[in-house]
Tab-separated table of C-alpha atoms in Angstrom:
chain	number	residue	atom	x	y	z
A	1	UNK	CA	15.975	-29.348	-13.095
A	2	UNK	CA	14.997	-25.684	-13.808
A	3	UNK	CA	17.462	-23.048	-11.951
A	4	UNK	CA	15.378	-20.016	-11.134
A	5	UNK	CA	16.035	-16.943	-13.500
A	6	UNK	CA	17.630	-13.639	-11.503
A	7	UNK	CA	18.274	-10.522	-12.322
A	8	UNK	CA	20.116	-7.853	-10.126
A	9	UNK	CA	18.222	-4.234	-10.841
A	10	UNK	CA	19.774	-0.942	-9.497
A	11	UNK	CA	16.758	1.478	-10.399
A	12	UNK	CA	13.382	1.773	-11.041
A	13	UNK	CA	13.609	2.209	-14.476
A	14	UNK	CA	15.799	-0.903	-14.899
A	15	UNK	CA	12.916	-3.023	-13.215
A	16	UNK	CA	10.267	-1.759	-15.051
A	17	UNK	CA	11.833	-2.841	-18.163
A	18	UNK	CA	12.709	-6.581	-16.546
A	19	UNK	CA	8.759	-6.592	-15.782
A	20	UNK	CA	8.161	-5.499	-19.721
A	21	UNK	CA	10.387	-8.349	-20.333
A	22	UNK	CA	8.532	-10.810	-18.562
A	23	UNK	CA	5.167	-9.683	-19.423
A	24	UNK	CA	6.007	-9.848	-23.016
A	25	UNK	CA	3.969	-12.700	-24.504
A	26	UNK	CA	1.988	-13.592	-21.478
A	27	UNK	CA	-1.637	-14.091	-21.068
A	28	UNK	CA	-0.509	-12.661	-17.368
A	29	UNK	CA	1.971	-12.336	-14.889
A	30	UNK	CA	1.192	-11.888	-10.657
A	31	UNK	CA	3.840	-10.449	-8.315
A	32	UNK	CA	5.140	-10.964	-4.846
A	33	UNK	CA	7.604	-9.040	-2.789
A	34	UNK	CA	9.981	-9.972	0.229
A	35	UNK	CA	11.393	-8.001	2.200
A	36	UNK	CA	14.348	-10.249	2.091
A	37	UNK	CA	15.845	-11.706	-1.137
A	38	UNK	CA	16.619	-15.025	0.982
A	39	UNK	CA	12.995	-15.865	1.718
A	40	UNK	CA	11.342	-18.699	0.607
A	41	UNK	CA	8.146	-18.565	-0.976
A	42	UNK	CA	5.925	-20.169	1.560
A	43	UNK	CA	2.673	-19.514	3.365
A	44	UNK	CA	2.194	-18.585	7.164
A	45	UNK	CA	1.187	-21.711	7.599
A	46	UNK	CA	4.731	-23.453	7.063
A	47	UNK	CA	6.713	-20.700	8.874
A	48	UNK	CA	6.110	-21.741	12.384
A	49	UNK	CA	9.671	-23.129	13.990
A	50	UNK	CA	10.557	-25.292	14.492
A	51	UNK	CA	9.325	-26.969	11.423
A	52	UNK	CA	6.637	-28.810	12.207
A	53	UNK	CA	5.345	-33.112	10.234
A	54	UNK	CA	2.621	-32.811	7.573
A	55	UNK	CA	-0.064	-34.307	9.842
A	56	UNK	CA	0.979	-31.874	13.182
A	57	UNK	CA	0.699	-29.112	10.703
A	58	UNK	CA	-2.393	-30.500	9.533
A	59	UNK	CA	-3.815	-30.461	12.996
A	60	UNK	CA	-2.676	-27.047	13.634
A	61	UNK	CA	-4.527	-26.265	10.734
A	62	UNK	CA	-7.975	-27.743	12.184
A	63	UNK	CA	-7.474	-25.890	15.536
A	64	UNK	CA	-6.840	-22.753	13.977
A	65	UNK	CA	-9.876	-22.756	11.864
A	66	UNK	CA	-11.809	-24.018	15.164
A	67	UNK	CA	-10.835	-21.138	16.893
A	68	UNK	CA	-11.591	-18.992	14.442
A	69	UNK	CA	-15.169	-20.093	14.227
A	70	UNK	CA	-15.877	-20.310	17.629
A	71	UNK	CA	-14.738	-16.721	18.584
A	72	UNK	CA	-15.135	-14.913	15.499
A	73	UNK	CA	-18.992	-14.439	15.097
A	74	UNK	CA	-18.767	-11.293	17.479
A	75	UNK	CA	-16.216	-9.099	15.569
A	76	UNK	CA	-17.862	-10.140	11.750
A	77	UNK	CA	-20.744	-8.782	9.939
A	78	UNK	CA	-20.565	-11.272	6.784
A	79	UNK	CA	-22.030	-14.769	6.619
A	80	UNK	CA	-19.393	-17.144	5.104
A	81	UNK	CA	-21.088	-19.349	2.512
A	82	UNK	CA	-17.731	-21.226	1.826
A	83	UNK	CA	-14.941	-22.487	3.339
A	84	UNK	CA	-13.125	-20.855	0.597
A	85	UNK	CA	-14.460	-17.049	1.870
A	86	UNK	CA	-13.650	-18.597	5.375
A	87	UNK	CA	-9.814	-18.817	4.084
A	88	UNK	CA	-9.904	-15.388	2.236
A	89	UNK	CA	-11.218	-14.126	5.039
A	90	UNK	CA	-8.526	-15.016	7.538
A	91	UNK	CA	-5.992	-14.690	5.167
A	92	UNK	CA	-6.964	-10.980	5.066
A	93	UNK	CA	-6.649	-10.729	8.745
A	94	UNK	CA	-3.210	-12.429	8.904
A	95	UNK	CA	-3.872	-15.522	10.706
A	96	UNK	CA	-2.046	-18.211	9.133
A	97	UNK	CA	-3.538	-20.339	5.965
A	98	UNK	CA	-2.282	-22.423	2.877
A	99	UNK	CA	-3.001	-19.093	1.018
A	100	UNK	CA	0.421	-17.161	-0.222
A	101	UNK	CA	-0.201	-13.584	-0.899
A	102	UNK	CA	0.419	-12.382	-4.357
A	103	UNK	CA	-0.549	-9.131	-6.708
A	104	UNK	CA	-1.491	-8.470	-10.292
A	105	UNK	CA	0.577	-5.023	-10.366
A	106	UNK	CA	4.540	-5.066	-9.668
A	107	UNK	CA	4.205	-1.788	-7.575
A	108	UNK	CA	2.221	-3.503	-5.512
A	109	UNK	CA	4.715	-6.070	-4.617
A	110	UNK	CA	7.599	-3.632	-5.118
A	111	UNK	CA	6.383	-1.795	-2.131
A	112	UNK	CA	6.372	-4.501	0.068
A	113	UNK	CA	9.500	-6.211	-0.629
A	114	UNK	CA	10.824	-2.234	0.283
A	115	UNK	CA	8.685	-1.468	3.109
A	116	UNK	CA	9.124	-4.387	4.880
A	117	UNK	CA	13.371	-4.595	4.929
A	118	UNK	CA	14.567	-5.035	8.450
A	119	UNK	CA	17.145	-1.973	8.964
A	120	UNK	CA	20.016	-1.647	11.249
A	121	UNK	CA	20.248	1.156	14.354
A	122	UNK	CA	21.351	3.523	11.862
A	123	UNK	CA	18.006	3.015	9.766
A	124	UNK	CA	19.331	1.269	6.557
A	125	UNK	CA	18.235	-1.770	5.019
A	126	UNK	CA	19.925	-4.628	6.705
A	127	UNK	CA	19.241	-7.471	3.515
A	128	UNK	CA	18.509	-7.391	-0.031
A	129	UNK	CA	14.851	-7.511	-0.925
A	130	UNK	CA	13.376	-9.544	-3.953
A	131	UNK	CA	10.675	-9.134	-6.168
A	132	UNK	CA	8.974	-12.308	-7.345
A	133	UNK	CA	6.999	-12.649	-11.130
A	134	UNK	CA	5.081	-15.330	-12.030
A	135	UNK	CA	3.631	-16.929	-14.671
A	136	UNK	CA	-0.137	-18.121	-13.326
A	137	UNK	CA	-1.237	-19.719	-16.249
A	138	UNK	CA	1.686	-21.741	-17.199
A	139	UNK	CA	2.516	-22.628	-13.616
A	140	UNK	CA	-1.540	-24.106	-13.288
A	141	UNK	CA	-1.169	-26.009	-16.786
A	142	UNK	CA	2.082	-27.586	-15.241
A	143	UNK	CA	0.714	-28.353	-11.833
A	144	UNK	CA	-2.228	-29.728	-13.653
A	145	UNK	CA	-0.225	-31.536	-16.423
A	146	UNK	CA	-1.392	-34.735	-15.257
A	147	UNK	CA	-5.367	-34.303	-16.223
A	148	UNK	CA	-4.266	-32.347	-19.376
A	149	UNK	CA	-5.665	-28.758	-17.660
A	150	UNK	CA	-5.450	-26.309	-20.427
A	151	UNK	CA	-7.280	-23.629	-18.644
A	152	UNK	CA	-6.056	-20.702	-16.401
A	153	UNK	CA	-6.466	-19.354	-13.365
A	154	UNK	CA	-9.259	-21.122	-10.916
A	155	UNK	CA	-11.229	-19.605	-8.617
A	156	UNK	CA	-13.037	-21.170	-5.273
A	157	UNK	CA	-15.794	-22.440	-7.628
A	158	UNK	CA	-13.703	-24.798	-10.140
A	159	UNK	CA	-13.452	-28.520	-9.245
A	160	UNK	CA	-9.694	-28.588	-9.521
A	161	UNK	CA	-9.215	-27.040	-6.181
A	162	UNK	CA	-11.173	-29.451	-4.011
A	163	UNK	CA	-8.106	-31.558	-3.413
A	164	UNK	CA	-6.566	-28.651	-2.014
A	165	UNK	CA	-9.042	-28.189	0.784
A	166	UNK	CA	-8.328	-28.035	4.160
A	167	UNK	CA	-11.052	-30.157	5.418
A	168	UNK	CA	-9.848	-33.129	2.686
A	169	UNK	CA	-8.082	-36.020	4.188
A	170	UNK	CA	-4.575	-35.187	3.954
A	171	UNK	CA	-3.690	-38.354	2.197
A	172	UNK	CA	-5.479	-37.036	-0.737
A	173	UNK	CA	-4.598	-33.773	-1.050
A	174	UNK	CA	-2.719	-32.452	-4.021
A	175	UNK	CA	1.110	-30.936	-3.461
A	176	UNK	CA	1.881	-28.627	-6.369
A	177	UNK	CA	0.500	-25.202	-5.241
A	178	UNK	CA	-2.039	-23.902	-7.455
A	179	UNK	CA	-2.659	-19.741	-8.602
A	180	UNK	CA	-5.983	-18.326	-7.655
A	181	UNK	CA	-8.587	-15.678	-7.643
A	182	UNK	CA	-9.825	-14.862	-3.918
A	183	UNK	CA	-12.949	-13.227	-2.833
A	184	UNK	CA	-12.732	-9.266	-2.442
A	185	UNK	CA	-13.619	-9.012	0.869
A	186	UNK	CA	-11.874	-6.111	1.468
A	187	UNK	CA	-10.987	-2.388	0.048
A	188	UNK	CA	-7.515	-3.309	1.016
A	189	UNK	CA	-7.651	-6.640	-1.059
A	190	UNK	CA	-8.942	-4.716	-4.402
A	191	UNK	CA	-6.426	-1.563	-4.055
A	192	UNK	CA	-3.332	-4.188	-3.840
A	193	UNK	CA	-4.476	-6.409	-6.564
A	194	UNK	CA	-4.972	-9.143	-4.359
A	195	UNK	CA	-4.498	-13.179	-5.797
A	196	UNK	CA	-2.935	-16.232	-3.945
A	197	UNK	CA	-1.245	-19.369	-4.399
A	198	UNK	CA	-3.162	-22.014	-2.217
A	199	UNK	CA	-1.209	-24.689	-1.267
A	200	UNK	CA	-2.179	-28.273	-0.274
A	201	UNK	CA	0.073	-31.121	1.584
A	202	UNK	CA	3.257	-30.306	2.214
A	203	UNK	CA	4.762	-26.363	2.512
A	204	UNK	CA	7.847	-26.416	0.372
A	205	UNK	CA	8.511	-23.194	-1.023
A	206	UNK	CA	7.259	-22.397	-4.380
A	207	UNK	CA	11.195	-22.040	-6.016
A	208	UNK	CA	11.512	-25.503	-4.192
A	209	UNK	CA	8.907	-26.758	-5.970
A	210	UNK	CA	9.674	-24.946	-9.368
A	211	UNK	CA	13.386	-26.798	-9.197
A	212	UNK	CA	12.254	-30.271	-8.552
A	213	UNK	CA	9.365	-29.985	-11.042
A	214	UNK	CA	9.190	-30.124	-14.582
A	215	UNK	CA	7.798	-26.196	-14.820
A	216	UNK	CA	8.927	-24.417	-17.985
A	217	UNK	CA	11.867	-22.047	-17.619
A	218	UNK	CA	10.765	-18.736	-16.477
A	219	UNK	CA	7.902	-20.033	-14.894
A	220	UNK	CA	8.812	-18.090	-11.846
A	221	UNK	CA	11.650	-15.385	-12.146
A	222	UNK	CA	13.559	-13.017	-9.338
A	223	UNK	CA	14.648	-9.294	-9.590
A	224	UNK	CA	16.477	-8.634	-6.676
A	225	UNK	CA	16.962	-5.151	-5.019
A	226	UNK	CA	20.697	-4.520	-3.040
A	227	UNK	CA	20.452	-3.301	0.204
A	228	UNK	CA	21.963	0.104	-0.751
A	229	UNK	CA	19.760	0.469	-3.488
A	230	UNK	CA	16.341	0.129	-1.270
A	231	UNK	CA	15.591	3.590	-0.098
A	232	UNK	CA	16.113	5.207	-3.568
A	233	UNK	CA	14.150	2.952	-5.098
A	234	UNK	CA	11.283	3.556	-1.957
A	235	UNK	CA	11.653	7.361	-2.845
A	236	UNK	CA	11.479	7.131	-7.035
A	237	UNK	CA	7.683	4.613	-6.201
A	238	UNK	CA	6.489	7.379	-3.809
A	239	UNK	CA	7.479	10.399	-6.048
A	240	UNK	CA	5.415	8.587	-8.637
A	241	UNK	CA	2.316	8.581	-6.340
A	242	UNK	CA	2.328	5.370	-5.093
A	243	UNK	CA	2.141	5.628	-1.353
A	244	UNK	CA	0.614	3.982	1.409
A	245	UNK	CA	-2.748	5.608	1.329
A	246	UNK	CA	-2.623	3.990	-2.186
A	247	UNK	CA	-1.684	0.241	-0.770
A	248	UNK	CA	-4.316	1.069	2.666
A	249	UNK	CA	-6.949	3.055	1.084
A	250	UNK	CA	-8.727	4.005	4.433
A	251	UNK	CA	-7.315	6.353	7.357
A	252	UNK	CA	-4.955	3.716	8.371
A	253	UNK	CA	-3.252	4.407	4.877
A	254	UNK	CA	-3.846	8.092	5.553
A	255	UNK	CA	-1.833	8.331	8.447
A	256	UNK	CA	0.960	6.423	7.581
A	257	UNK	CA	1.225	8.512	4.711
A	258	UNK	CA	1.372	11.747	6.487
A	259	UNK	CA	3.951	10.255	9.171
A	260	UNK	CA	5.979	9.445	6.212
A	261	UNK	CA	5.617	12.907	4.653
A	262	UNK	CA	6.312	14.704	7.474
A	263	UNK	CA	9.229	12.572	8.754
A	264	UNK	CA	7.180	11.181	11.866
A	265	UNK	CA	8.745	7.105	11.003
């Protein structure tokens, strides 16, 4: 049983190096950040408490994507030719899917794990934060092991993901989450780099599934960011110009931005 690989960095330059590190002989590597170092890696889906059985989740799942198709139509311009773009597209708008929210660029997922800290009344990061790197390839040829997949990532179009559907009966859907390219249906989604892990039955945590599996070591790794160390390391990424108007890259960004600037939190 694989023990996931940490590693406790203090500055910015000490976890760009630890992302060097894992990049190093990698067809690619996709990040995450938490805002707490204690989260699990699990999608919106599997957060509701209390913890909800496999098939009551399941039916939340239908109701949800009910709802969203009978009220919807108003508020979008785009035909969805998928239920795939269906997903993306309510992932995007944060109602809760199978999909898990990951980026190709470690700023990306730096920023949230720093930006999204709870703080205390005095301001200051109540928790360490956590930022996750993973290894999409390897972790797809071990979820896959089993039909000898020796490809990489998949996409909405490969056959490998239609036991992962939400539609499928739920006693044949696959369990070991799967890495994936999303549609772009967003300028938000293509500034942050967007990917996903989709995930079929069951809503164990990724680590939880990385442990009991037989995934190489270092399929998954964790740099972790002390509490004391989160708003230096939030002031070294926005000195280096990555802000929010770089994360939002519309007026929503914009203002943020300038409320940061000028001390208007």
């Amino acid at each position: 049983m694989p023990n996931i690989v940490e590693h406790k960095v203090d500055t910015f330059g000490a976890l760009l190096a630890k992302v060097e590190e894992f990049q190093n002989g990698r067809e690619q590597s996709w990040y995450r950040g938490t805002g707490n170092s204690n989260y699990s890696l699990v999608p919106s889906i599997g957060r509701r408490q209390p913890a909800m059985s496999e098939v009551e989740l399941s039916r939340v799942e239908r109701e949800i994507a009910n709802t969203f198709a009978q009220r919807a139509p108003p508020f979008v311009e785009a035909t969805f030719t998928s239920e795939w773009k269906t997903l993306f597209f309510m992932q995007h708008y944060g109602i809760p899917t199978r999909l898990l929210d990951w980026s190709e660029s470690p700023f990306v997922a730096l920023y949230f794990a720093l930006t999204s800290v709870k703080r205390d009344v005095r301001g200051k990061a109540a928790n360490d934060v956590a930022v996750w790197s993973c290894d999409p390839v390897l972790w797809n040829r071990t979820a896959l092991a089993h039909i000898t997949f020796k490809g990489g990532i998949l996409d909405e179009y490969c056959e490998e993901i239609k036991a992962y559907s939400p539609t499928s009966d739920l006693d044949q859907r696959a369990t070991i989450p799967l890495m994936i390219y999303g549609t772009h249906n967003s300028p938000r989604i293509v500034a942050q780099r967007g990917v996903f892990a989709l995930f079929g039955k069951g809503s164990d945590g990724m680590e939880v599934v990385y442990k009991a599996g037989s995934f190489p070591h270092g399929s998954i790794e964790k740099l972790i960011i002390a509490k004391d160390k989160v708003d230096e390391m939030l002031s070294s990424l926005f000195r280096k110009g990555f802000a929010e108007s770089t994360i939002y890259p519309d007026l929503s960004g914009l203002s943020l931005e300038i409320k940061r600037r000028f001390g208007f939190y």
